[in-house]
Amino acid sequence: MNEIPVKDRRPLKTRSWPIFRWLASWLANHGVTPNGISIASVVFACLGAAALVATGRLEDGISIRFAWLLAGVGIQLRLIANLLDGMVAVEGGKASPTGPLYNEVPDRISDPVLLIAAGYAIMSDPIAGWAAACGALLVAYVRAIAASVGAGQPFLGPMAKQQRMAILTLLCVCGVVLPTDWMGIGVVGLTQIVLWIIVAGCAVTVVRRLRFTANFLRLSAEMR
């Protein structure tokens, strides 16, 4: 969130956690740049995505569980990097002119990479993965439209980035602790169900953000 106004930052309670405040300070004091952290978030997302795909390629139960574990770790490291880049930029005073690009573009890569990969996980459906990826991009696009017309950044849910990644992480936890056979319900896989839930949630989120923006535009017109 390099050089993004504080009012346009995503509201995150974890930003006040002592461990992340300490880590952000440590990174800033050791010359780590917010842009570098943003790039690292894409690397973590790609590692998580590779692990998701691996769950559908491996045959040994233990290996599949390990792949689910790596996927969950990759997703969470991506989110931590997303948190720390803004903290290093704002609280650490390391903002750069190109910060807004590094703040947004990596997310537009990481979300589709993870969601599409989930479509190729064990007992999943590629169509569901691609649909979820399109939904995530549309959610971000509508937020960008709202910002472009002066409505600010509407981080409305129920399926904003944090919620999407939380659901994927919960899926990974299920993959680790549940028997592999339980990852399917009849002919439908749990991953496939989760992805369609994300698609539905994204649709609701798009509608809410569009309504928010439309209301802002109407009020702005009435005040002229």
GROMACS .gro file of C-alpha atoms in nm:
model
  224
    1MET     CA    1   0.000   0.000   0.000
    2ASN     CA    2   0.284   0.227  -0.084
    3GLU     CA    3   0.176   0.592  -0.096
    4ILE     CA    4  -0.194   0.507  -0.075
    5PRO     CA    5  -0.391   0.740   0.153
    6VAL     CA    6  -0.456   0.585   0.492
    7LYS     CA    7  -0.833   0.618   0.442
    8ASP     CA    8  -0.805   0.396   0.133
    9ARG     CA    9  -0.621   0.117   0.312
   10ARG     CA   10  -0.797  -0.212   0.366
   11PRO     CA   11  -0.913  -0.224   0.732
   12LEU     CA   12  -0.719  -0.505   0.896
   13LYS     CA   13  -0.712  -0.584   1.267
   14THR     CA   14  -0.392  -0.784   1.218
   15ARG     CA   15  -0.212  -0.458   1.137
   16SER     CA   16  -0.211  -0.379   1.509
   17TRP     CA   17  -0.077  -0.717   1.619
   18PRO     CA   18   0.259  -0.676   1.799
   19ILE     CA   19   0.426  -0.956   1.600
   20PHE     CA   20   0.349  -0.790   1.266
   21ARG     CA   21   0.438  -0.444   1.392
   22TRP     CA   22   0.774  -0.579   1.508
   23LEU     CA   23   0.831  -0.768   1.183
   24ALA     CA   24   0.743  -0.464   0.970
   25SER     CA   25   0.983  -0.250   1.173
   26TRP     CA   26   1.256  -0.512   1.141
   27LEU     CA   27   1.211  -0.535   0.763
   28ALA     CA   28   1.212  -0.156   0.725
   29ASN     CA   29   1.529  -0.124   0.937
   30HIS     CA   30   1.706  -0.390   0.730
   31GLY     CA   31   1.646  -0.225   0.395
   32VAL     CA   32   1.363  -0.446   0.270
   33THR     CA   33   1.142  -0.246   0.036
   34PRO     CA   34   0.762  -0.262   0.018
   35ASN     CA   35   0.785  -0.334  -0.354
   36GLY     CA   36   1.011  -0.630  -0.286
   37ILE     CA   37   0.764  -0.765  -0.032
   38SER     CA   38   0.484  -0.726  -0.287
   39ILE     CA   39   0.681  -0.932  -0.538
   40ALA     CA   40   0.747  -1.194  -0.270
   41SER     CA   41   0.370  -1.227  -0.222
   42VAL     CA   42   0.340  -1.346  -0.583
   43VAL     CA   43   0.617  -1.600  -0.527
   44PHE     CA   44   0.436  -1.736  -0.221
   45ALA     CA   45   0.109  -1.751  -0.416
   46CYS     CA   46   0.275  -1.946  -0.697
   47LEU     CA   47   0.422  -2.192  -0.446
   48GLY     CA   48   0.079  -2.238  -0.291
   49ALA     CA   49  -0.075  -2.282  -0.635
   50ALA     CA   50   0.180  -2.548  -0.731
   51ALA     CA   51   0.098  -2.736  -0.412
   52LEU     CA   52  -0.276  -2.718  -0.488
   53VAL     CA   53  -0.222  -2.866  -0.832
   54ALA     CA   54   0.003  -3.133  -0.677
   55THR     CA   55  -0.286  -3.261  -0.464
   56GLY     CA   56  -0.452  -3.374  -0.784
   57ARG     CA   57  -0.140  -3.539  -0.921
   58LEU     CA   58  -0.005  -3.728  -0.620
   59GLU     CA   59  -0.126  -4.073  -0.523
   60ASP     CA   60   0.021  -4.130  -0.179
   61GLY     CA   61  -0.204  -4.010   0.101
   62ILE     CA   62   0.077  -3.862   0.309
   63SER     CA   63   0.216  -3.676   0.009
   64ILE     CA   64  -0.127  -3.533  -0.067
   65ARG     CA   65  -0.164  -3.412   0.293
   66PHE     CA   66   0.180  -3.252   0.275
   67ALA     CA   67   0.081  -3.077  -0.049
   68TRP     CA   68  -0.232  -2.940   0.120
   69LEU     CA   69  -0.015  -2.816   0.406
   70LEU     CA   70   0.224  -2.640   0.168
   71ALA     CA   71  -0.069  -2.485  -0.014
   72GLY     CA   72  -0.209  -2.344   0.309
   73VAL     CA   73   0.131  -2.210   0.412
   74GLY     CA   74   0.178  -2.047   0.070
   75ILE     CA   75  -0.161  -1.877   0.092
   76GLN     CA   76  -0.095  -1.743   0.442
   77LEU     CA   77   0.255  -1.622   0.354
   78ARG     CA   78   0.104  -1.440   0.058
   79LEU     CA   79  -0.142  -1.266   0.290
   80ILE     CA   80   0.129  -1.180   0.542
   81ALA     CA   81   0.337  -1.028   0.262
   82ASN     CA   82   0.032  -0.827   0.152
   83LEU     CA   83   0.000  -0.700   0.507
   84LEU     CA   84   0.366  -0.618   0.557
   85ASP     CA   85   0.422  -0.430   0.231
   86GLY     CA   86   0.173  -0.166   0.341
   87MET     CA   87   0.306  -0.152   0.695
   88VAL     CA   88   0.665  -0.110   0.578
   89ALA     CA   89   0.551   0.157   0.331
   90VAL     CA   90   0.330   0.361   0.564
   91GLU     CA   91   0.443   0.293   0.920
   92GLY     CA   92   0.804   0.231   0.812
   93GLY     CA   93   0.819   0.538   0.589
   94LYS     CA   94   0.944   0.340   0.288
   95ALA     CA   95   0.675   0.442   0.038
   96SER     CA   96   0.780   0.481  -0.325
   97PRO     CA   97   0.624   0.655  -0.628
   98THR     CA   98   0.556   0.318  -0.793
   99GLY     CA   99   0.407   0.174  -0.475
  100PRO     CA  100   0.042   0.180  -0.589
  101LEU     CA  101   0.134  -0.037  -0.888
  102TYR     CA  102   0.317  -0.289  -0.672
  103ASN     CA  103   0.028  -0.283  -0.428
  104GLU     CA  104  -0.236  -0.378  -0.685
  105VAL     CA  105  -0.076  -0.570  -0.972
  106PRO     CA  106   0.069  -0.856  -0.763
  107ASP     CA  107  -0.274  -0.916  -0.610
  108ARG     CA  108  -0.430  -0.936  -0.956
  109ILE     CA  109  -0.177  -1.210  -1.032
  110SER     CA  110  -0.188  -1.398  -0.702
  111ASP     CA  111  -0.566  -1.434  -0.675
  112PRO     CA  112  -0.620  -1.592  -1.019
  113VAL     CA  113  -0.311  -1.813  -0.984
  114LEU     CA  114  -0.437  -1.964  -0.658
  115LEU     CA  115  -0.801  -1.996  -0.762
  116ILE     CA  116  -0.726  -2.145  -1.101
  117ALA     CA  117  -0.483  -2.389  -0.938
  118ALA     CA  118  -0.756  -2.492  -0.694
  119GLY     CA  119  -0.961  -2.592  -0.996
  120TYR     CA  120  -0.695  -2.851  -1.075
  121ALA     CA  121  -0.666  -2.982  -0.718
  122ILE     CA  122  -0.785  -3.324  -0.614
  123MET     CA  123  -1.155  -3.385  -0.683
  124SER     CA  124  -1.205  -3.035  -0.821
  125ASP     CA  125  -1.323  -2.876  -1.145
  126PRO     CA  126  -1.115  -2.643  -1.367
  127ILE     CA  127  -1.429  -2.454  -1.472
  128ALA     CA  128  -1.498  -2.369  -1.109
  129GLY     CA  129  -1.139  -2.249  -1.065
  130TRP     CA  130  -1.150  -2.024  -1.371
  131ALA     CA  131  -1.493  -1.891  -1.271
  132ALA     CA  132  -1.366  -1.806  -0.921
  133ALA     CA  133  -1.063  -1.632  -1.072
  134CYS     CA  134  -1.285  -1.422  -1.298
  135GLY     CA  135  -1.506  -1.339  -1.001
  136ALA     CA  136  -1.207  -1.223  -0.796
  137LEU     CA  137  -1.086  -1.000  -1.078
  138LEU     CA  138  -1.433  -0.852  -1.124
  139VAL     CA  139  -1.456  -0.774  -0.753
  140ALA     CA  140  -1.125  -0.586  -0.770
  141TYR     CA  141  -1.229  -0.412  -1.093
  142VAL     CA  142  -1.546  -0.275  -0.939
  143ARG     CA  143  -1.345  -0.148  -0.642
  144ALA     CA  144  -1.111   0.028  -0.885
  145ILE     CA  145  -1.410   0.187  -1.063
  146ALA     CA  146  -1.541   0.316  -0.731
  147ALA     CA  147  -1.203   0.471  -0.653
  148SER     CA  148  -1.181   0.627  -1.001
  149VAL     CA  149  -1.510   0.816  -0.957
  150GLY     CA  150  -1.414   0.942  -0.612
  151ALA     CA  151  -1.613   0.698  -0.400
  152GLY     CA  152  -1.302   0.570  -0.227
  153GLN     CA  153  -1.211   0.205  -0.185
  154PRO     CA  154  -1.519  -0.002  -0.094
  155PHE     CA  155  -1.378  -0.313   0.072
  156LEU     CA  156  -1.726  -0.458   0.110
  157GLY     CA  157  -1.770  -0.834   0.131
  158PRO     CA  158  -1.878  -1.100   0.171
  159MET     CA  159  -1.604  -1.225  -0.061
  160ALA     CA  160  -1.321  -0.973  -0.055
  161LYS     CA  161  -0.961  -1.095  -0.081
  162GLN     CA  162  -0.927  -1.187   0.286
  163GLN     CA  163  -1.246  -1.392   0.281
  164ARG     CA  164  -1.148  -1.572  -0.039
  165MET     CA  165  -0.810  -1.666   0.101
  166ALA     CA  166  -0.958  -1.763   0.439
  167ILE     CA  167  -1.192  -2.010   0.268
  168LEU     CA  168  -0.906  -2.153   0.061
  169THR     CA  169  -0.694  -2.188   0.374
  170LEU     CA  170  -0.976  -2.367   0.554
  171LEU     CA  171  -1.001  -2.601   0.256
  172CYS     CA  172  -0.629  -2.674   0.289
  173VAL     CA  173  -0.672  -2.750   0.658
  174CYS     CA  174  -0.948  -2.995   0.569
  175GLY     CA  175  -0.714  -3.155   0.317
  176VAL     CA  176  -0.453  -3.204   0.588
  177VAL     CA  177  -0.673  -3.340   0.868
  178LEU     CA  178  -0.949  -3.524   0.682
  179PRO     CA  179  -0.912  -3.860   0.509
  180THR     CA  180  -0.852  -3.804   0.139
  181ASP     CA  181  -1.173  -3.990   0.053
  182TRP     CA  182  -1.369  -3.735   0.255
  183MET     CA  183  -1.263  -3.454   0.021
  184GLY     CA  184  -1.544  -3.564  -0.208
  185ILE     CA  185  -1.920  -3.571  -0.156
  186GLY     CA  186  -2.051  -3.826  -0.401
  187VAL     CA  187  -1.922  -3.720  -0.742
  188VAL     CA  188  -1.862  -3.362  -0.627
  189GLY     CA  189  -1.534  -3.266  -0.463
  190LEU     CA  190  -1.509  -3.038  -0.160
  191THR     CA  191  -1.268  -2.811  -0.348
  192GLN     CA  192  -1.521  -2.775  -0.628
  193ILE     CA  193  -1.792  -2.680  -0.378
  194VAL     CA  194  -1.565  -2.423  -0.213
  195LEU     CA  195  -1.483  -2.263  -0.548
  196TRP     CA  196  -1.848  -2.226  -0.643
  197ILE     CA  197  -1.914  -2.072  -0.301
  198ILE     CA  198  -1.641  -1.820  -0.381
  199VAL     CA  199  -1.803  -1.752  -0.720
  200ALA     CA  200  -2.141  -1.690  -0.557
  201GLY     CA  201  -1.983  -1.472  -0.289
  202CYS     CA  202  -1.799  -1.270  -0.550
  203ALA     CA  203  -2.125  -1.209  -0.735
  204VAL     CA  204  -2.285  -1.073  -0.417
  205THR     CA  205  -1.978  -0.862  -0.346
  206VAL     CA  206  -1.983  -0.710  -0.695
  207VAL     CA  207  -2.348  -0.616  -0.656
  208ARG     CA  208  -2.288  -0.457  -0.314
  209ARG     CA  209  -1.991  -0.256  -0.438
  210LEU     CA  210  -2.176  -0.142  -0.748
  211ARG     CA  211  -2.470  -0.029  -0.535
  212PHE     CA  212  -2.231   0.156  -0.304
  213THR     CA  213  -2.075   0.335  -0.600
  214ALA     CA  214  -2.411   0.412  -0.761
  215ASN     CA  215  -2.540   0.561  -0.437
  216PHE     CA  216  -2.229   0.777  -0.410
  217LEU     CA  217  -2.276   0.905  -0.764
  218ARG     CA  218  -2.644   0.983  -0.703
  219LEU     CA  219  -2.567   1.172  -0.383
  220SER     CA  220  -2.286   1.360  -0.553
  221ALA     CA  221  -2.521   1.465  -0.834
  222GLU     CA  222  -2.784   1.582  -0.586
  223MET     CA  223  -2.532   1.798  -0.400
  224ARG     CA  224  -2.422   1.986  -0.712
   0.00000   0.00000   0.00000
